[in-house]
Structures are given as structure tokens and as C-alpha cells.
mmCIF file of C-alpha atoms in Angstrom:
data_model
loop_
_atom_site.group_PDB
_atom_site.id
_atom_site.type_symbol
_atom_site.label_atom_id
_atom_site.label_comp_id
_atom_site.label_asym_id
_atom_site.label_seq_id
_atom_site.Cartn_x
_atom_site.Cartn_y
_atom_site.Cartn_z
ATOM 1 C CA UNK U 28 -0.057 0.063 0.034
ATOM 2 C CA UNK U 29 2.793 2.324 0.849
ATOM 3 C CA UNK U 30 4.320 2.094 -2.636
ATOM 4 C CA UNK U 31 1.162 2.545 -4.313
ATOM 5 C CA UNK U 32 0.354 5.743 -2.311
ATOM 6 C CA UNK U 33 3.929 7.065 -2.779
ATOM 7 C CA UNK U 34 3.700 6.303 -6.553
ATOM 8 C CA UNK U 35 0.512 8.475 -6.694
ATOM 9 C CA UNK U 36 2.074 11.271 -4.671
ATOM 10 C CA UNK U 37 -0.231 11.266 -1.911
ATOM 11 C CA UNK U 38 0.378 13.555 1.206
ATOM 12 C CA UNK U 39 0.924 11.896 4.399
ATOM 13 C CA UNK U 40 -2.760 12.685 5.558
ATOM 14 C CA UNK U 41 -4.112 11.487 2.131
ATOM 15 C CA UNK U 42 -2.139 8.287 2.640
ATOM 16 C CA UNK U 43 -3.429 7.684 6.060
ATOM 17 C CA UNK U 44 -7.103 8.370 5.076
ATOM 18 C CA UNK U 45 -6.751 6.096 2.183
ATOM 19 C CA UNK U 46 -5.815 3.178 4.488
ATOM 20 C CA UNK U 47 -8.189 3.711 7.390
ATOM 21 C CA UNK U 48 -11.964 3.142 7.483
ATOM 22 C CA UNK U 49 -12.820 6.554 9.013
ATOM 23 C CA UNK U 50 -14.158 9.696 7.557
ATOM 24 C CA UNK U 51 -10.860 11.842 7.369
ATOM 25 C CA UNK U 52 -9.923 15.285 6.550
ATOM 26 C CA UNK U 53 -6.988 17.145 7.541
ATOM 27 C CA UNK U 54 -7.538 16.653 11.267
ATOM 28 C CA UNK U 55 -8.359 12.921 11.255
ATOM 29 C CA UNK U 56 -11.528 11.016 12.116
ATOM 30 C CA UNK U 57 -13.218 14.338 13.063
ATOM 31 C CA UNK U 58 -15.773 13.770 15.960
ATOM 32 C CA UNK U 59 -13.581 11.434 17.734
ATOM 33 C CA UNK U 60 -10.490 13.632 17.331
ATOM 34 C CA UNK U 61 -12.318 16.667 18.368
ATOM 35 C CA UNK U 62 -13.578 15.021 21.560
ATOM 36 C CA UNK U 63 -10.076 13.584 22.247
ATOM 37 C CA UNK U 64 -8.577 17.126 21.964
ATOM 38 C CA UNK U 65 -11.097 18.712 24.106
ATOM 39 C CA UNK U 66 -10.511 16.039 26.846
ATOM 40 C CA UNK U 67 -6.642 16.364 26.473
ATOM 41 C CA UNK U 68 -6.612 20.169 26.717
ATOM 42 C CA UNK U 69 -8.493 19.935 30.073
ATOM 43 C CA UNK U 70 -6.181 17.259 31.324
ATOM 44 C CA UNK U 71 -3.209 19.467 30.417
ATOM 45 C CA UNK U 72 -4.484 22.496 32.134
ATOM 46 C CA UNK U 73 -8.127 22.558 33.049
ATOM 47 C CA UNK U 74 -8.249 26.126 34.438
ATOM 48 C CA UNK U 75 -6.399 27.958 31.464
ATOM 49 C CA UNK U 76 -8.978 29.897 29.420
ATOM 50 C CA UNK U 77 -7.576 29.246 26.088
ATOM 51 C CA UNK U 78 -7.861 25.416 26.866
ATOM 52 C CA UNK U 79 -11.419 25.895 27.903
ATOM 53 C CA UNK U 80 -12.382 27.917 24.968
ATOM 54 C CA UNK U 81 -10.810 25.421 22.606
ATOM 55 C CA UNK U 82 -12.544 22.406 24.375
ATOM 56 C CA UNK U 83 -15.910 24.216 23.906
ATOM 57 C CA UNK U 84 -15.170 24.830 20.282
ATOM 58 C CA UNK U 85 -14.227 21.188 19.723
ATOM 59 C CA UNK U 86 -17.377 19.994 21.417
ATOM 60 C CA UNK U 87 -19.641 21.990 19.105
ATOM 61 C CA UNK U 88 -17.581 21.072 15.990
ATOM 62 C CA UNK U 89 -17.762 17.414 16.905
ATOM 63 C CA UNK U 90 -21.505 17.636 17.303
ATOM 64 C CA UNK U 91 -21.952 19.338 13.902
ATOM 65 C CA UNK U 92 -19.647 16.979 12.044
ATOM 66 C CA UNK U 93 -21.245 13.908 13.683
ATOM 67 C CA UNK U 94 -24.889 14.991 12.940
ATOM 68 C CA UNK U 95 -23.921 15.882 9.278
ATOM 69 C CA UNK U 96 -22.202 12.505 8.789
ATOM 70 C CA UNK U 97 -25.107 10.483 10.274
ATOM 71 C CA UNK U 98 -27.845 12.512 8.246
ATOM 72 C CA UNK U 99 -26.198 12.368 5.039
ATOM 73 C CA UNK U 100 -25.529 8.705 5.279
ATOM 74 C CA UNK U 101 -29.078 7.842 6.440
ATOM 75 C CA UNK U 102 -30.777 10.080 3.794
ATOM 76 C CA UNK U 103 -28.511 8.496 1.066
ATOM 77 C CA UNK U 104 -29.580 4.993 2.386
ATOM 78 C CA UNK U 105 -33.281 6.028 2.325
ATOM 79 C CA UNK U 106 -32.840 7.253 -1.299
ATOM 80 C CA UNK U 107 -33.598 10.821 -0.233
ATOM 81 C CA UNK U 108 -30.879 12.388 -2.153
ATOM 82 C CA UNK U 109 -32.526 15.818 -1.858
ATOM 83 C CA UNK U 110 -32.248 15.689 1.854
ATOM 84 C CA UNK U 111 -28.728 14.553 1.753
ATOM 85 C CA UNK U 112 -27.904 17.455 -0.424
ATOM 86 C CA UNK U 113 -29.628 19.876 1.928
ATOM 87 C CA UNK U 114 -27.641 18.803 4.710
ATOM 88 C CA UNK U 115 -24.396 18.839 2.754
ATOM 89 C CA UNK U 116 -24.658 22.060 0.982
ATOM 90 C CA UNK U 117 -27.248 24.335 2.705
ATOM 91 C CA UNK U 118 -25.183 26.658 5.086
ATOM 92 C CA UNK U 119 -28.320 28.254 6.418
ATOM 93 C CA UNK U 120 -29.344 25.143 8.177
ATOM 94 C CA UNK U 121 -28.757 25.593 11.957
ATOM 95 C CA UNK U 122 -27.393 22.899 14.327
ATOM 96 C CA UNK U 123 -30.894 23.011 15.974
ATOM 97 C CA UNK U 124 -32.591 22.123 12.502
ATOM 98 C CA UNK U 125 -30.296 19.177 12.172
ATOM 99 C CA UNK U 126 -30.897 18.013 15.764
ATOM 100 C CA UNK U 127 -34.772 18.540 15.449
ATOM 101 C CA UNK U 128 -36.810 18.209 12.290
ATOM 102 C CA UNK U 129 -33.895 16.535 10.081
ATOM 103 C CA UNK U 130 -33.070 14.060 12.814
ATOM 104 C CA UNK U 131 -36.817 13.284 13.066
ATOM 105 C CA UNK U 132 -36.998 12.898 9.255
ATOM 106 C CA UNK U 133 -34.104 10.624 9.033
ATOM 107 C CA UNK U 134 -34.411 8.554 12.306
ATOM 108 C CA UNK U 135 -37.864 9.230 13.701
ATOM 109 C CA UNK U 136 -36.406 10.805 16.843
ATOM 110 C CA UNK U 137 -35.406 14.304 17.783
ATOM 111 C CA UNK U 138 -32.993 15.714 20.346
ATOM 112 C CA UNK U 139 -35.378 18.453 21.004
ATOM 113 C CA UNK U 140 -37.510 16.014 23.002
ATOM 114 C CA UNK U 141 -34.550 15.367 25.267
ATOM 115 C CA UNK U 142 -34.810 18.486 27.470
ATOM 116 C CA UNK U 143 -31.432 18.049 29.368
ATOM 117 C CA UNK U 144 -29.397 17.347 26.245
ATOM 118 C CA UNK U 145 -31.336 20.058 24.232
ATOM 119 C CA UNK U 146 -30.495 22.496 26.856
ATOM 120 C CA UNK U 147 -26.895 21.556 26.900
ATOM 121 C CA UNK U 148 -26.638 21.635 23.092
ATOM 122 C CA UNK U 149 -28.010 25.292 23.345
ATOM 123 C CA UNK U 150 -25.646 26.232 26.196
ATOM 124 C CA UNK U 151 -22.472 24.709 24.328
ATOM 125 C CA UNK U 152 -23.392 26.526 21.285
ATOM 126 C CA UNK U 153 -24.151 29.925 22.968
ATOM 127 C CA UNK U 154 -20.756 29.605 24.787
ATOM 128 C CA UNK U 155 -19.027 28.818 21.465
ATOM 129 C CA UNK U 156 -20.576 32.047 20.127
ATOM 130 C CA UNK U 157 -19.646 33.991 23.049
ATOM 131 C CA UNK U 158 -15.882 32.866 22.598
ATOM 132 C CA UNK U 159 -15.930 33.278 18.581
ATOM 133 C CA UNK U 160 -17.548 36.528 18.587
ATOM 134 C CA UNK U 161 -15.925 38.317 21.347
ATOM 135 C CA UNK U 162 -15.361 41.899 20.706
ATOM 136 C CA UNK U 163 -12.835 42.931 23.008
ATOM 137 C CA UNK U 164 -9.603 41.619 24.663
ATOM 138 C CA UNK U 165 -10.385 39.008 27.373
ATOM 139 C CA UNK U 166 -8.685 36.750 29.818
ATOM 140 C CA UNK U 167 -11.649 34.528 29.720
ATOM 141 C CA UNK U 168 -13.105 35.300 33.140
ATOM 142 C CA UNK U 169 -15.754 37.672 31.456
ATOM 143 C CA UNK U 170 -17.018 34.957 29.013
ATOM 144 C CA UNK U 171 -20.422 34.251 30.543
ATOM 145 C CA UNK U 172 -23.896 33.046 29.564
ATOM 146 C CA UNK U 173 -26.854 35.114 31.082
ATOM 147 C CA UNK U 174 -30.529 34.462 31.515
ATOM 148 C CA UNK U 175 -33.116 36.794 30.381
ATOM 149 C CA UNK U 176 -32.848 38.870 33.422
ATOM 150 C CA UNK U 177 -29.011 39.253 32.914
ATOM 151 C CA UNK U 178 -28.066 36.745 35.644
ATOM 152 C CA UNK U 179 -25.024 34.810 35.019
ATOM 153 C CA UNK U 180 -25.971 31.115 34.630
ATOM 154 C CA UNK U 181 -22.685 29.684 33.236
ATOM 155 C CA UNK U 182 -19.153 30.990 32.962
ATOM 156 C CA UNK U 183 -16.240 29.750 30.843
ATOM 157 C CA UNK U 184 -14.605 27.691 33.462
ATOM 158 C CA UNK U 185 -13.674 23.903 34.166
ATOM 159 C CA UNK U 186 -16.967 22.806 35.485
ATOM 160 C CA UNK U 187 -18.753 24.020 32.293
ATOM 161 C CA UNK U 188 -16.064 22.588 30.022
ATOM 162 C CA UNK U 189 -16.184 19.176 31.707
ATOM 163 C CA UNK U 190 -20.042 19.194 31.555
ATOM 164 C CA UNK U 191 -19.932 20.160 27.891
ATOM 165 C CA UNK U 192 -17.645 17.248 27.135
ATOM 166 C CA UNK U 193 -19.817 14.937 29.082
ATOM 167 C CA UNK U 194 -23.084 16.109 27.621
ATOM 168 C CA UNK U 195 -21.447 16.259 23.955
ATOM 169 C CA UNK U 196 -20.492 12.619 24.374
ATOM 170 C CA UNK U 197 -24.137 11.769 25.352
ATOM 171 C CA UNK U 198 -25.419 13.753 22.484
ATOM 172 C CA UNK U 199 -23.034 12.005 20.071
ATOM 173 C CA UNK U 200 -24.465 8.607 21.218
ATOM 174 C CA UNK U 201 -28.004 9.729 20.922
#
């Protein structure tokens, strides 16, 4: 296999992806790699805000990648190529759309009915947005989620990141 791959001038990552039964891109088998990286960052330094932020971003990315793969595969198997293309190419679909009505169309089940997991999905997504769309310099201590009254309900800390990883794993196996 090595000689064939070398003769075709594949890169190292292309060579690896051609020999393993996972969905690969530049980072590897994505959902698994994302979750491994999130956990590893917290083990290295659970209180360092950049590690906490990266762990949250890895969680939401793992969720989106996983649901995309499952939906596309299921819709292709069902012969619903229109829905598979919708998931693959429509960038206006939200993560909530994918975990609610599209999951129902594909598997007759929705994460939306799972109150605790649905709430965590929403919290992880909101925290990711707070991190990504931060408009000022920050040491991470001011990255929080507030309720409608303006009270802090979650902050970017090890407890939230550990909970996010735990619940992401549950959502990934839903």
C-alpha cells in the first residue's frame, strides 16, 4: 500500500485516510479527534481559559460534524438524495434544525424532546458563540452566559467545559 500511495504522490494525510475506515480530513476522524482533543486540553491545564475555550469549540464542532455525517448517510440510504444534499450544501441550516426536524425525518427521533441534552446543546452553542464573537480583549473570566434577566448562569470555567464534554459525548451517542 505504501508504494502505491507514494507512486500516486499522496500527502501523508491522504495516505493515512486512504488506509483507514474513518471519515478523514486534515484533522483525522473528526468527531473522535475533536472530543479527544477537548479532553486532552482539560487534562493538560483545566483552568487555562484558552484550553477551556478550545474544548468548547471542539465540542460543538464534533456535534455538527457527527450529525452531518449521520444525516447524509441515512438520507442516502433512504434514497432521499434531496435531503442529503440539503444537509451537505445548505449553509443556512442551523445545528438546531439538524438535531430537530432533520433528525426526525431521518431517524424518527429528535434531540429536541430530550430536555437536558437539548439545553446542553443550546448552552454549548451559546458559549461557543460568546468565545468566537468576542469583541474585546479578554482573559476568559468575562465570558459568560446570562439568562433573560441578565443573571450569569454559566461561565467559561472547568465545570462548564467538563459538563460540555460529558454532555457532548451523550449527544454523540443519541
